[in-house]
Amino acid sequence: MIIIFSGPSGVGKSTIINELIKHKDLYFSISHTTREKRHNEEDGVDYFFVSENKFNELIKDDFFIEYEMYGTDYYGTGKNQITNAAITVLDVEVNGATKLLEENSEFIGIFIDIDDTELINRLLSRGHDDHFIEKRMKLAKEQRSKINRFDFVVKNVDINTTVMNILDIICNLEES
Ligand code: 5GP
């Protein structure tokens, strides 16, 4: 089973996936990206951090099942990340996610959403300025316009409830 988590940046996808992994045996697909590694991230664990040249080489080699430019950086999922693990989880922005869902009817899409005020607070707490936040809120509106392409929508009000709701969804999928 391949489950794609998507939704506006800042809704808490990574935290949710990290919590899910504590409760369920999931394989987390590790993407390639050209963006700078953050201080708390590890190469080969959070992402494979590569140069733009390397990323372009991988595109030419047909390495990716999908890739997108998001902000100023490339992000892509290697075909080798679609393993035969019982459950593989992908964290992909909305354009890449909708493409994958269109091309692979067996993939399951879960859109994680959050209230606008909460999203603004989260972006503020990450130290972003008003201009950046305004751009991200506009983007969130565009991303929400694709919500009906997803199989499930989960509102992240508090992390424990969200994780329980997603575990319920996964259990139901496993039984069906
Ligand atoms: P961040 O830079 O905050 O880690 O991620 C930015 C966005 O890139 C997030 O919305 C995340 O879901 C998305 N992303 C991460 N990996 C991939 C990928 O392989 N493909 C695509 N299309 N988006 C990705």
Short mmCIF file of C-alpha atoms and ligand atoms in Angstrom, two decimals:
data_model
loop_
_atom_site.label_atom_id
_atom_site.label_comp_id
_atom_site.label_asym_id
_atom_site.label_seq_id
_atom_site.Cartn_x
_atom_site.Cartn_y
_atom_site.Cartn_z
CA MET A 1 0.00 0.00 0.00
CA ILE A 2 1.36 3.42 -1.01
CA ILE A 3 0.04 6.37 0.99
CA ILE A 4 0.80 9.93 -0.09
CA PHE A 5 0.61 12.65 2.53
CA SER A 6 0.20 16.13 1.16
CA GLY A 7 -1.14 19.55 2.08
CA PRO A 8 0.07 23.11 2.61
CA SER A 9 3.59 23.58 4.04
CA GLY A 10 3.45 24.07 7.77
CA VAL A 11 0.45 21.81 8.45
CA GLY A 12 2.68 19.34 10.31
CA LYS A 13 3.11 16.47 7.82
CA SER A 14 6.62 15.53 8.99
CA THR A 15 5.60 15.50 12.67
CA ILE A 16 2.56 13.38 11.84
CA ILE A 17 4.63 10.88 9.82
CA ASN A 18 7.26 10.66 12.59
CA GLU A 19 4.50 9.88 15.10
CA LEU A 20 2.84 7.33 12.79
CA ILE A 21 6.15 5.48 12.42
CA LYS A 22 6.18 4.98 16.22
CA HIS A 23 2.81 3.18 16.04
CA LYS A 24 2.97 1.32 12.77
CA ASP A 25 5.55 -0.48 10.65
CA LEU A 26 5.83 1.97 7.74
CA TYR A 27 8.52 2.60 5.16
CA PHE A 28 9.10 6.34 4.76
CA SER A 29 10.08 7.22 1.20
CA ILE A 30 13.23 9.38 1.21
CA SER A 31 13.11 12.06 -1.47
CA HIS A 32 15.96 13.80 -3.24
CA THR A 33 16.15 17.57 -2.93
CA THR A 34 18.41 20.42 -3.99
CA ARG A 35 17.53 22.51 -0.95
CA GLU A 36 20.00 23.21 1.85
CA LYS A 37 20.08 20.70 4.68
CA ARG A 38 18.62 22.13 7.93
CA HIS A 39 20.65 21.74 11.14
CA ASN A 40 18.38 19.00 12.50
CA GLU A 41 18.35 16.95 9.30
CA GLU A 42 20.49 14.04 8.19
CA ASP A 43 21.46 13.15 4.63
CA GLY A 44 19.97 9.80 3.65
CA VAL A 45 17.45 9.94 6.51
CA ASP A 46 15.33 13.05 5.95
CA TYR A 47 16.30 13.55 2.32
CA PHE A 48 19.11 12.79 -0.07
CA PHE A 49 20.60 16.26 -0.41
CA VAL A 50 22.07 16.72 -3.89
CA SER A 51 23.32 19.53 -6.14
CA GLU A 52 21.19 20.86 -8.99
CA ASN A 53 23.60 19.22 -11.47
CA LYS A 54 23.16 15.84 -9.82
CA PHE A 55 19.37 16.31 -9.71
CA ASN A 56 19.33 17.11 -13.45
CA GLU A 57 21.43 14.00 -14.14
CA LEU A 58 18.91 11.91 -12.21
CA ILE A 59 16.05 13.44 -14.24
CA LYS A 60 17.88 12.49 -17.47
CA ASP A 61 18.42 8.95 -16.14
CA ASP A 62 14.64 8.66 -15.59
CA PHE A 63 15.33 8.01 -11.91
CA PHE A 64 12.22 9.75 -10.53
CA ILE A 65 8.62 8.61 -10.40
CA GLU A 66 7.82 12.32 -9.98
CA TYR A 67 9.65 15.56 -9.29
CA GLU A 68 8.65 19.19 -8.88
CA MET A 69 10.18 22.56 -8.26
CA TYR A 70 8.81 23.90 -4.98
CA GLY A 71 9.87 27.44 -4.03
CA THR A 72 13.37 27.65 -5.46
CA ASP A 73 14.31 23.98 -5.05
CA TYR A 74 13.71 20.66 -6.67
CA TYR A 75 12.15 17.74 -4.84
CA GLY A 76 11.72 14.28 -6.33
CA THR A 77 10.76 10.74 -5.40
CA GLY A 78 13.04 8.03 -6.76
CA LYS A 79 11.35 5.04 -8.38
CA ASN A 80 13.43 2.91 -6.00
CA GLN A 81 11.46 4.37 -3.05
CA ILE A 82 8.33 2.53 -4.18
CA THR A 83 9.27 -0.65 -2.39
CA ASN A 84 7.23 -3.74 -1.67
CA ALA A 85 7.02 -2.85 2.02
CA ALA A 86 3.52 -3.49 3.36
CA ILE A 87 2.99 0.29 3.74
CA THR A 88 5.12 2.97 2.08
CA VAL A 89 4.50 6.58 3.06
CA LEU A 90 5.35 9.55 0.83
CA ASP A 91 5.45 13.21 1.86
CA VAL A 92 4.94 15.14 -1.37
CA GLU A 93 3.69 18.67 -2.15
CA VAL A 94 0.27 18.99 -3.77
CA ASN A 95 1.25 19.14 -7.50
CA GLY A 96 3.45 16.05 -7.29
CA ALA A 97 0.85 14.29 -5.17
CA THR A 98 -2.05 14.92 -7.56
CA LYS A 99 0.08 13.73 -10.51
CA LEU A 100 1.00 10.53 -8.68
CA LEU A 101 -2.65 9.94 -7.72
CA GLU A 102 -3.82 10.48 -11.31
CA GLU A 103 -1.20 8.11 -12.72
CA ASN A 104 -1.49 5.41 -10.05
CA SER A 105 -5.10 4.71 -9.15
CA GLU A 106 -4.02 2.27 -6.42
CA PHE A 107 -2.13 4.98 -4.47
CA ILE A 108 -4.01 6.48 -1.51
CA GLY A 109 -3.93 10.27 -1.03
CA ILE A 110 -4.35 11.89 2.38
CA PHE A 111 -4.60 15.69 2.41
CA ILE A 112 -3.61 17.19 5.75
CA ASP A 113 -5.16 20.56 6.43
CA ILE A 114 -5.23 23.09 9.21
CA ASP A 115 -7.11 26.36 10.00
CA ASP A 116 -5.63 29.49 8.43
CA THR A 117 -4.95 31.18 11.79
CA GLU A 118 -3.06 28.11 13.00
CA LEU A 119 -1.09 27.93 9.74
CA ILE A 120 -0.12 31.61 10.09
CA ASN A 121 1.00 31.00 13.71
CA ARG A 122 3.11 28.02 12.65
CA LEU A 123 4.78 29.96 9.84
CA LEU A 124 5.41 32.87 12.24
CA SER A 125 6.99 30.50 14.77
CA ARG A 126 9.34 29.25 12.01
CA GLY A 127 10.57 32.85 11.76
CA HIS A 128 9.05 33.71 8.37
CA ASP A 129 8.20 37.35 7.54
CA ASP A 130 4.80 38.79 6.51
CA HIS A 131 5.62 38.77 2.80
CA PHE A 132 6.59 35.07 2.87
CA ILE A 133 3.51 34.19 4.92
CA GLU A 134 1.23 36.06 2.53
CA LYS A 135 2.73 34.06 -0.38
CA ARG A 136 2.35 30.76 1.50
CA MET A 137 -1.31 31.55 2.39
CA LYS A 138 -2.06 32.27 -1.28
CA LEU A 139 -0.35 29.00 -2.18
CA ALA A 140 -2.35 27.14 0.51
CA LYS A 141 -5.56 28.40 -1.14
CA GLU A 142 -4.39 27.05 -4.53
CA GLN A 143 -3.37 23.76 -2.91
CA ARG A 144 -6.78 23.40 -1.24
CA SER A 145 -8.45 23.76 -4.63
CA LYS A 146 -7.09 20.26 -5.41
CA ILE A 147 -8.42 18.71 -2.20
CA ASN A 148 -11.07 16.66 -4.03
CA ARG A 149 -8.32 14.65 -5.80
CA PHE A 150 -7.47 13.06 -2.45
CA ASP A 151 -9.10 10.02 -0.88
CA PHE A 152 -9.10 11.46 2.65
CA VAL A 153 -8.85 14.90 4.25
CA VAL A 154 -7.63 15.07 7.84
CA LYS A 155 -7.65 18.32 9.78
CA ASN A 156 -4.64 18.55 12.08
CA VAL A 157 -6.18 20.14 15.18
CA ASP A 158 -4.08 18.32 17.74
CA ILE A 159 -1.36 15.86 16.87
CA ASN A 160 -2.61 12.92 18.97
CA THR A 161 -6.11 13.03 17.51
CA THR A 162 -4.71 13.44 14.00
CA VAL A 163 -2.43 10.42 14.39
CA MET A 164 -5.29 8.31 15.81
CA ASN A 165 -7.54 9.35 12.91
CA ILE A 166 -4.88 8.39 10.35
CA LEU A 167 -4.18 5.08 12.10
CA ASP A 168 -7.93 4.36 11.85
CA ILE A 169 -7.87 5.13 8.13
CA ILE A 170 -4.86 2.84 7.60
CA CYS A 171 -6.45 -0.01 9.62
CA ASN A 172 -9.66 0.27 7.59
CA LEU A 173 -7.66 0.21 4.36
CA GLU A 174 -5.74 -2.85 5.52
CA GLU A 175 -9.00 -4.66 6.27
CA SER A 176 -10.68 -3.77 2.97
P1 5GP B 1 10.57 20.98 3.06
O1 5GP B 1 11.56 21.81 2.32
O2 5GP B 1 9.80 21.80 4.07
O3 5GP B 1 11.17 19.75 3.65
O4 5GP B 1 9.50 20.46 2.01
C1 5GP B 1 8.82 21.36 1.16
C2 5GP B 1 7.74 20.62 0.41
O5 5GP B 1 8.33 19.64 -0.45
C3 5GP B 1 6.78 19.84 1.34
O6 5GP B 1 5.45 20.24 0.98
C4 5GP B 1 7.03 18.39 1.01
O7 5GP B 1 5.82 17.64 1.07
C5 5GP B 1 7.51 18.48 -0.43
N1 5GP B 1 8.27 17.30 -0.86
C6 5GP B 1 9.14 16.56 -0.15
N2 5GP B 1 9.62 15.54 -0.88
C7 5GP B 1 9.03 15.66 -2.10
C8 5GP B 1 9.09 14.89 -3.30
O8 5GP B 1 9.80 13.88 -3.44
N3 5GP B 1 8.34 15.33 -4.36
C9 5GP B 1 7.56 16.43 -4.30
N4 5GP B 1 6.86 16.75 -5.38
N5 5GP B 1 7.46 17.15 -3.16
C10 5GP B 1 8.17 16.78 -2.09
#
